[in-house]
Amino acid sequence: MSVKIKDVAREANVSVATVSRVLNNIPLVNEETKKRVLDAIEKTGYKPNAIARSLKMQKTNTLGIMIPDISQAFYTNVVRGVEDVCNIYDYNIILCNTDSDAQKELKYFNVFIEKQCDGILFIGKSLKDELINQIAISKIPVVLGALTDSEDRIPSVSIDNEQASYDLTMHLIENGHKRIAFFDDEDETSFVGIERKKGYKRALESQGIAYRKEYVFDGKYSIKGGFDLMEELLKLEDLPTAVFALNDEMALGAIRKLEEKGLKVPQDMSVAGFNNFTVSEWLTPSITTIAQPMYDIGALCARMLIKMLDGHKDEVKSLYVPHKLIERESTSDIK
Amino acid sequence: MSVKIKDVAREANVSVATVSRVLNNIPLVNEETKKRVLDAIEKTGYKPNAIARSLKMQKTNTLGIMIPDISQAFYTNVVRGVEDVCNIYDYNIILCNTDSDAQKELKYFNVFIEKQCDGILFIGKSLKDELINQIAISKIPVVLGALTDSEDRIPSVSIDNEQASYDLTMHLIENGHKRIAFFDDEDETSFVGIERKKGYKRALESQGIAYRKEYVFDGKYSIKGGFDLMEELLKLEDLPTAVFALNDEMALGAIRKLEEKGLKVPQDMSVAGFNNFTVSEWLTPSITTIAQPMYDIGALCARMLIKMLDGHKDEVKSLYVPHKLIERESTSDIK
DNA sequence: CTGAAAGCGCTTACAG
DNA sequence: CTGAAAGCGCTTACAG
């Protein structure tokens, strides 16, 4: 059906070896022969079969990328960064959504191995042991994005989540808040969540403020999640004066619930988020948050992985990218 | 380095053919032999090489998907729908961002062909002629998502953009609005944009309202885009009483600009959007919009394409999925 | 500078 | 029920 290298060879009256050399820009080919081959390619409309090439070369120029859920704003920017860099270096990405589910992660990992991906980008909230084992066994190059490996067995590109969380909590404390609630991820195994909680605790401790378990709420990473959590929180006797939510979507939900109950943000309660969601600066009130350079995280991850594939495995080391506290209207000094 | 089918065969004392039969669940294999092979697979940690298999089978179980930009909320939901269906049928997706750029579209199309994708999903705002030619030449199955081909040469899954736009415009007219501005896509070749403008015009005409060119503004499909366009609009002598923006992000930007100028929405001006962006219902004011079933569009596209790949090409026909007008706070009766 | 041939890791028609 | 062998479409070491 489709035209193959053999057809081009016949058309140009050369061997397939010569056609291959022209295709791969190997210099030893006579200019005239080359021209004949090029004409034959043009004439036949030949397109190389990358699968055949990959089999021979043991290289697919394809990277596997796992993310929890592409429909979450945070990850889309990371993926865009990855793809742009891949485009530069002629790689393509196979994209999979894991929902942070261990089974799906292992399944997709196997798919990446079977489809001979040159490397894997793992974006997510935590790396499970079983997956680490599989990675070690297969020896496939992997880079983590937006999270780190606690033992740094696998290189990563991420913000320092503990420090970022500390910074945000300190900011609230400096504004006079002592009763600060924490809207956590319902997924307790989330490494990123754990790190952020550490930062929150460290900030409290550093200022001699007791950590109160009743101020920590686990919920969904969504607007509705924050909305529901605030409903819970408002049942407390001793209300917090500020809330630190693990993403801006949760923070927005929390704010809307407060408004629904006739409370004002930040006058009655300050609410801070995380990630600097695209719309956060446009909301009323706009949301105080920690910005992560999402696009850069993706781009750097991809560069790092490609560097490993180019044989510079030892030059690669884990990287913290800077986060930034953005103060907006949803938080203020305590009255 | 890695273990191959040959190694498994040696381990199990059978031929590679037998191993292959076990791997592919071909029934004619003796139970005991099968067990021996399975043990050998287990023991050696063998993972099939899908690239080799693809070369032989002329089938990669990989779909190419082109979208304008994964970092735009609308597309992420479509992609998630695609991926979920692909997961069910054991396909994977190679994802590419085209920025609706003709060069990138052609480049990626070639990549999909060379990498032997079984089919292609094209999500976007318009299909250029050159790409249609390439599709025709290559004969690769393609399905369009979120847009249609004006001549229906290629099957698609989409809302009826013209009708949706008509519905929304009619809604504004029924609320007493006669001076309705239209925030259009700056990309004039956008088929989706053209369709929506048709619907807008048809609604105006049907009510005997003259189409006024000065009420149509071209801008970026973003919050900032709407923000800037509203700045322009406010310079008009004869201000519109309502604005219809081609997405909710633009609508939000427009609303914020109005607020900045001390105008109230919807009291001073109604603003409607399109797509029902995740946050639209949570904004103040919440945004009147047309909801598209984005996830379903993606899922149906993928199902359609897979159906074509299964040899039911003739059963496949273009599909309109229902849109839904959602009335919220950003629009109201004219005072 | 060019070609014949081996081989990448699979699947399957054919023969037994 | 099982194996030997051809072939999928490339690349490249080797020979000339």
Coordinates of N, CA, C and O in Angstrom, one line a residue, chain A residues 101-162:
Chain A
D101 N -3.4 7.0 40.8 CA -3.8 5.6 41.2 C -2.6 4.6 40.9 O -2.1 4.6 39.8
A102 N -2.2 3.9 42.0 CA -1.1 3.0 41.9 C -1.2 2.0 40.7 O -0.2 1.7 40.0
Q103 N -2.4 1.4 40.6 CA -2.6 0.5 39.5 C -2.4 1.1 38.1 O -1.7 0.5 37.3
K104 N -3.0 2.2 37.9 CA -2.8 2.9 36.6 C -1.3 3.3 36.4 O -0.9 3.1 35.3
E105 N -0.7 3.7 37.4 CA 0.7 4.1 37.3 C 1.5 2.9 36.8 O 2.3 3.0 35.9
L106 N 1.3 1.8 37.4 CA 2.1 0.6 37.0 C 1.7 0.1 35.6 O 2.5 -0.3 34.8
K107 N 0.4 0.2 35.3 CA 0.0 -0.2 34.0 C 0.6 0.6 32.9 O 1.2 0.1 32.0
Y108 N 0.6 1.9 33.1 CA 1.1 2.8 32.1 C 2.7 2.7 32.1 O 3.3 2.8 31.0
F109 N 3.2 2.5 33.2 CA 4.7 2.3 33.2 C 5.1 1.1 32.3 O 6.0 1.2 31.4
N110 N 4.3 0.1 32.4 CA 4.5 -1.1 31.5 C 4.3 -0.8 30.0 O 5.1 -1.2 29.2
V111 N 3.3 0.0 29.8 CA 3.0 0.4 28.4 C 4.2 1.2 27.9 O 4.7 1.0 26.8
F112 N 4.7 2.1 28.7 CA 5.9 2.9 28.3 C 7.1 2.0 28.0 O 7.8 2.2 27.0
I113 N 7.3 1.0 28.8 CA 8.4 0.1 28.6 C 8.2 -0.7 27.3 O 9.0 -0.8 26.4
E114 N 7.0 -1.2 27.2 CA 6.7 -2.1 26.0 C 6.8 -1.2 24.7 O 7.2 -1.7 23.7
K115 N 6.3 0.0 24.8 CA 6.4 0.8 23.6 C 7.7 1.5 23.4 O 7.9 2.3 22.6
Q116 N 8.7 1.0 24.2 CA 10.1 1.4 24.1 C 10.3 2.9 24.2 O 11.1 3.5 23.5
C117 N 9.5 3.6 25.0 CA 9.8 5.0 25.3 C 11.3 5.2 25.7 O 11.8 4.3 26.4
D118 N 11.9 6.2 25.2 CA 13.3 6.4 25.5 C 13.5 6.9 27.0 O 14.5 6.6 27.6
G119 N 12.4 7.5 27.5 CA 12.5 7.9 28.9 C 11.1 8.3 29.4 O 10.1 8.3 28.6
I120 N 11.0 8.5 30.7 CA 9.7 8.8 31.3 C 9.7 10.0 32.2 O 10.7 10.2 32.9
L121 N 8.7 10.8 32.0 CA 8.5 11.9 32.9 C 7.3 11.6 33.8 O 6.2 11.3 33.4
F122 N 7.6 11.7 35.1 CA 6.5 11.4 36.1 C 6.2 12.7 36.8 O 7.0 13.2 37.5
I123 N 5.0 13.2 36.5 CA 4.5 14.4 37.2 C 3.4 14.0 38.2 O 2.6 13.2 37.8
G124 N 3.5 14.4 39.4 CA 2.5 14.0 40.3 C 2.7 14.5 41.7 O 3.5 15.4 42.0
K125 N 2.1 13.8 42.6 CA 2.1 14.2 44.0 C 3.0 13.2 44.9 O 3.4 13.7 45.9
S126 N 3.1 12.0 44.4 CA 4.0 11.1 45.2 C 4.4 9.9 44.3 O 3.7 9.5 43.4
L127 N 5.5 9.4 44.7 CA 6.1 8.3 43.9 C 6.0 7.0 44.9 O 6.6 7.0 45.9
K128 N 5.3 6.1 44.4 CA 5.1 4.9 45.2 C 6.3 3.9 45.1 O 6.9 3.8 44.1
D129 N 6.6 3.2 46.2 CA 7.7 2.3 46.2 C 7.7 1.3 45.1 O 8.8 1.0 44.5
E130 N 6.6 0.7 44.8 CA 6.5 -0.3 43.8 C 7.0 0.2 42.4 O 7.7 -0.4 41.7
L131 N 6.6 1.5 42.2 CA 7.0 2.1 40.9 C 8.5 2.3 40.9 O 9.2 2.1 39.9
I132 N 9.0 2.8 42.0 CA 10.5 3.0 42.1 C 11.2 1.6 41.9 O 12.2 1.6 41.1
N133 N 10.7 0.6 42.4 CA 11.3 -0.7 42.1 C 11.3 -1.0 40.6 O 12.3 -1.4 40.0
Q134 N 10.1 -0.8 40.0 CA 10.0 -1.1 38.6 C 11.0 -0.3 37.8 O 11.6 -0.7 36.8
I135 N 11.1 1.0 38.2 CA 12.0 1.9 37.5 C 13.5 1.4 37.6 O 14.2 1.3 36.6
A136 N 13.8 0.9 38.8 CA 15.2 0.4 39.0 C 15.4 -0.8 38.2 O 16.5 -0.9 37.6
I137 N 14.5 -1.7 38.2 CA 14.7 -3.0 37.4 C 14.8 -2.7 35.9 O 15.7 -3.2 35.3
S138 N 14.0 -1.8 35.4 CA 14.0 -1.6 34.0 C 15.2 -0.7 33.5 O 15.5 -0.7 32.4
K139 N 15.7 0.1 34.4 CA 16.8 1.0 34.1 C 16.4 2.1 33.2 O 17.3 2.8 32.6
I140 N 15.1 2.3 32.9 CA 14.8 3.4 32.0 C 15.0 4.8 32.7 O 14.7 4.9 33.9
P141 N 15.5 5.7 32.0 CA 15.7 7.1 32.6 C 14.3 7.7 32.9 O 13.4 7.7 32.1
V142 N 14.3 8.2 34.1 CA 13.0 8.9 34.6 C 13.4 10.2 35.3 O 14.4 10.3 35.9
V143 N 12.5 11.2 35.0 CA 12.7 12.5 35.8 C 11.3 12.8 36.4 O 10.3 12.6 35.8
L144 N 11.4 13.3 37.6 CA 10.2 13.7 38.3 C 9.9 15.2 38.1 O 10.8 15.9 38.2
G145 N 8.6 15.5 38.0 CA 8.3 16.9 37.9 C 7.3 17.3 38.9 O 6.3 16.6 39.2
A146 N 7.5 18.4 39.6 CA 6.6 19.0 40.6 C 6.6 18.2 41.9 O 5.8 18.5 42.8
L147 N 7.4 17.2 41.9 CA 7.6 16.5 43.2 C 9.1 16.1 43.3 O 9.8 16.1 42.3
T148 N 9.5 15.7 44.5 CA 10.8 15.2 44.6 C 10.8 13.7 45.2 O 9.8 13.3 45.8
D149 N 11.8 13.0 45.1 CA 12.0 11.7 45.7 C 12.7 12.0 47.0 O 13.8 12.6 47.1
S150 N 12.1 11.5 48.1 CA 12.6 11.8 49.4 C 14.1 11.3 49.6 O 14.8 12.0 50.3
E151 N 14.4 10.3 48.8 CA 15.8 9.8 48.9 C 16.6 10.2 47.7 O 17.8 9.7 47.6
D152 N 16.1 11.0 46.9 CA 16.8 11.5 45.7 C 17.4 10.4 44.8 O 18.5 10.5 44.3
R153 N 16.7 9.3 44.7 CA 17.1 8.2 43.8 C 16.9 8.6 42.4 O 17.5 8.1 41.4
I154 N 15.9 9.4 42.2 CA 15.5 9.8 40.8 C 15.5 11.3 40.7 O 15.0 12.0 41.6
P155 N 16.1 11.9 39.7 CA 16.3 13.3 39.6 C 14.9 14.0 39.4 O 14.0 13.4 38.8
S156 N 14.8 15.2 39.9 CA 13.5 15.9 39.9 C 13.7 17.4 39.6 O 14.7 18.0 39.8
V157 N 12.6 18.0 39.2 CA 12.5 19.4 39.1 C 11.2 19.8 39.8 O 10.1 19.4 39.5
S158 N 11.4 20.7 40.8 CA 10.2 21.0 41.7 C 10.5 22.2 42.5 O 11.7 22.7 42.6
I159 N 9.5 22.8 43.0 CA 9.8 23.9 44.0 C 10.1 23.2 45.3 O 9.8 22.0 45.4
D160 N 10.5 23.9 46.3 CA 10.7 23.3 47.6 C 9.4 23.5 48.3 O 9.1 24.6 48.9
N161 N 8.6 22.5 48.3 CA 7.2 22.6 48.8 C 7.2 22.9 50.3 O 6.3 23.6 50.8
E162 N 8.1 22.3 51.0 CA 8.1 22.6 52.5 C 8.4 24.1 52.7 O 7.7 24.7 53.5

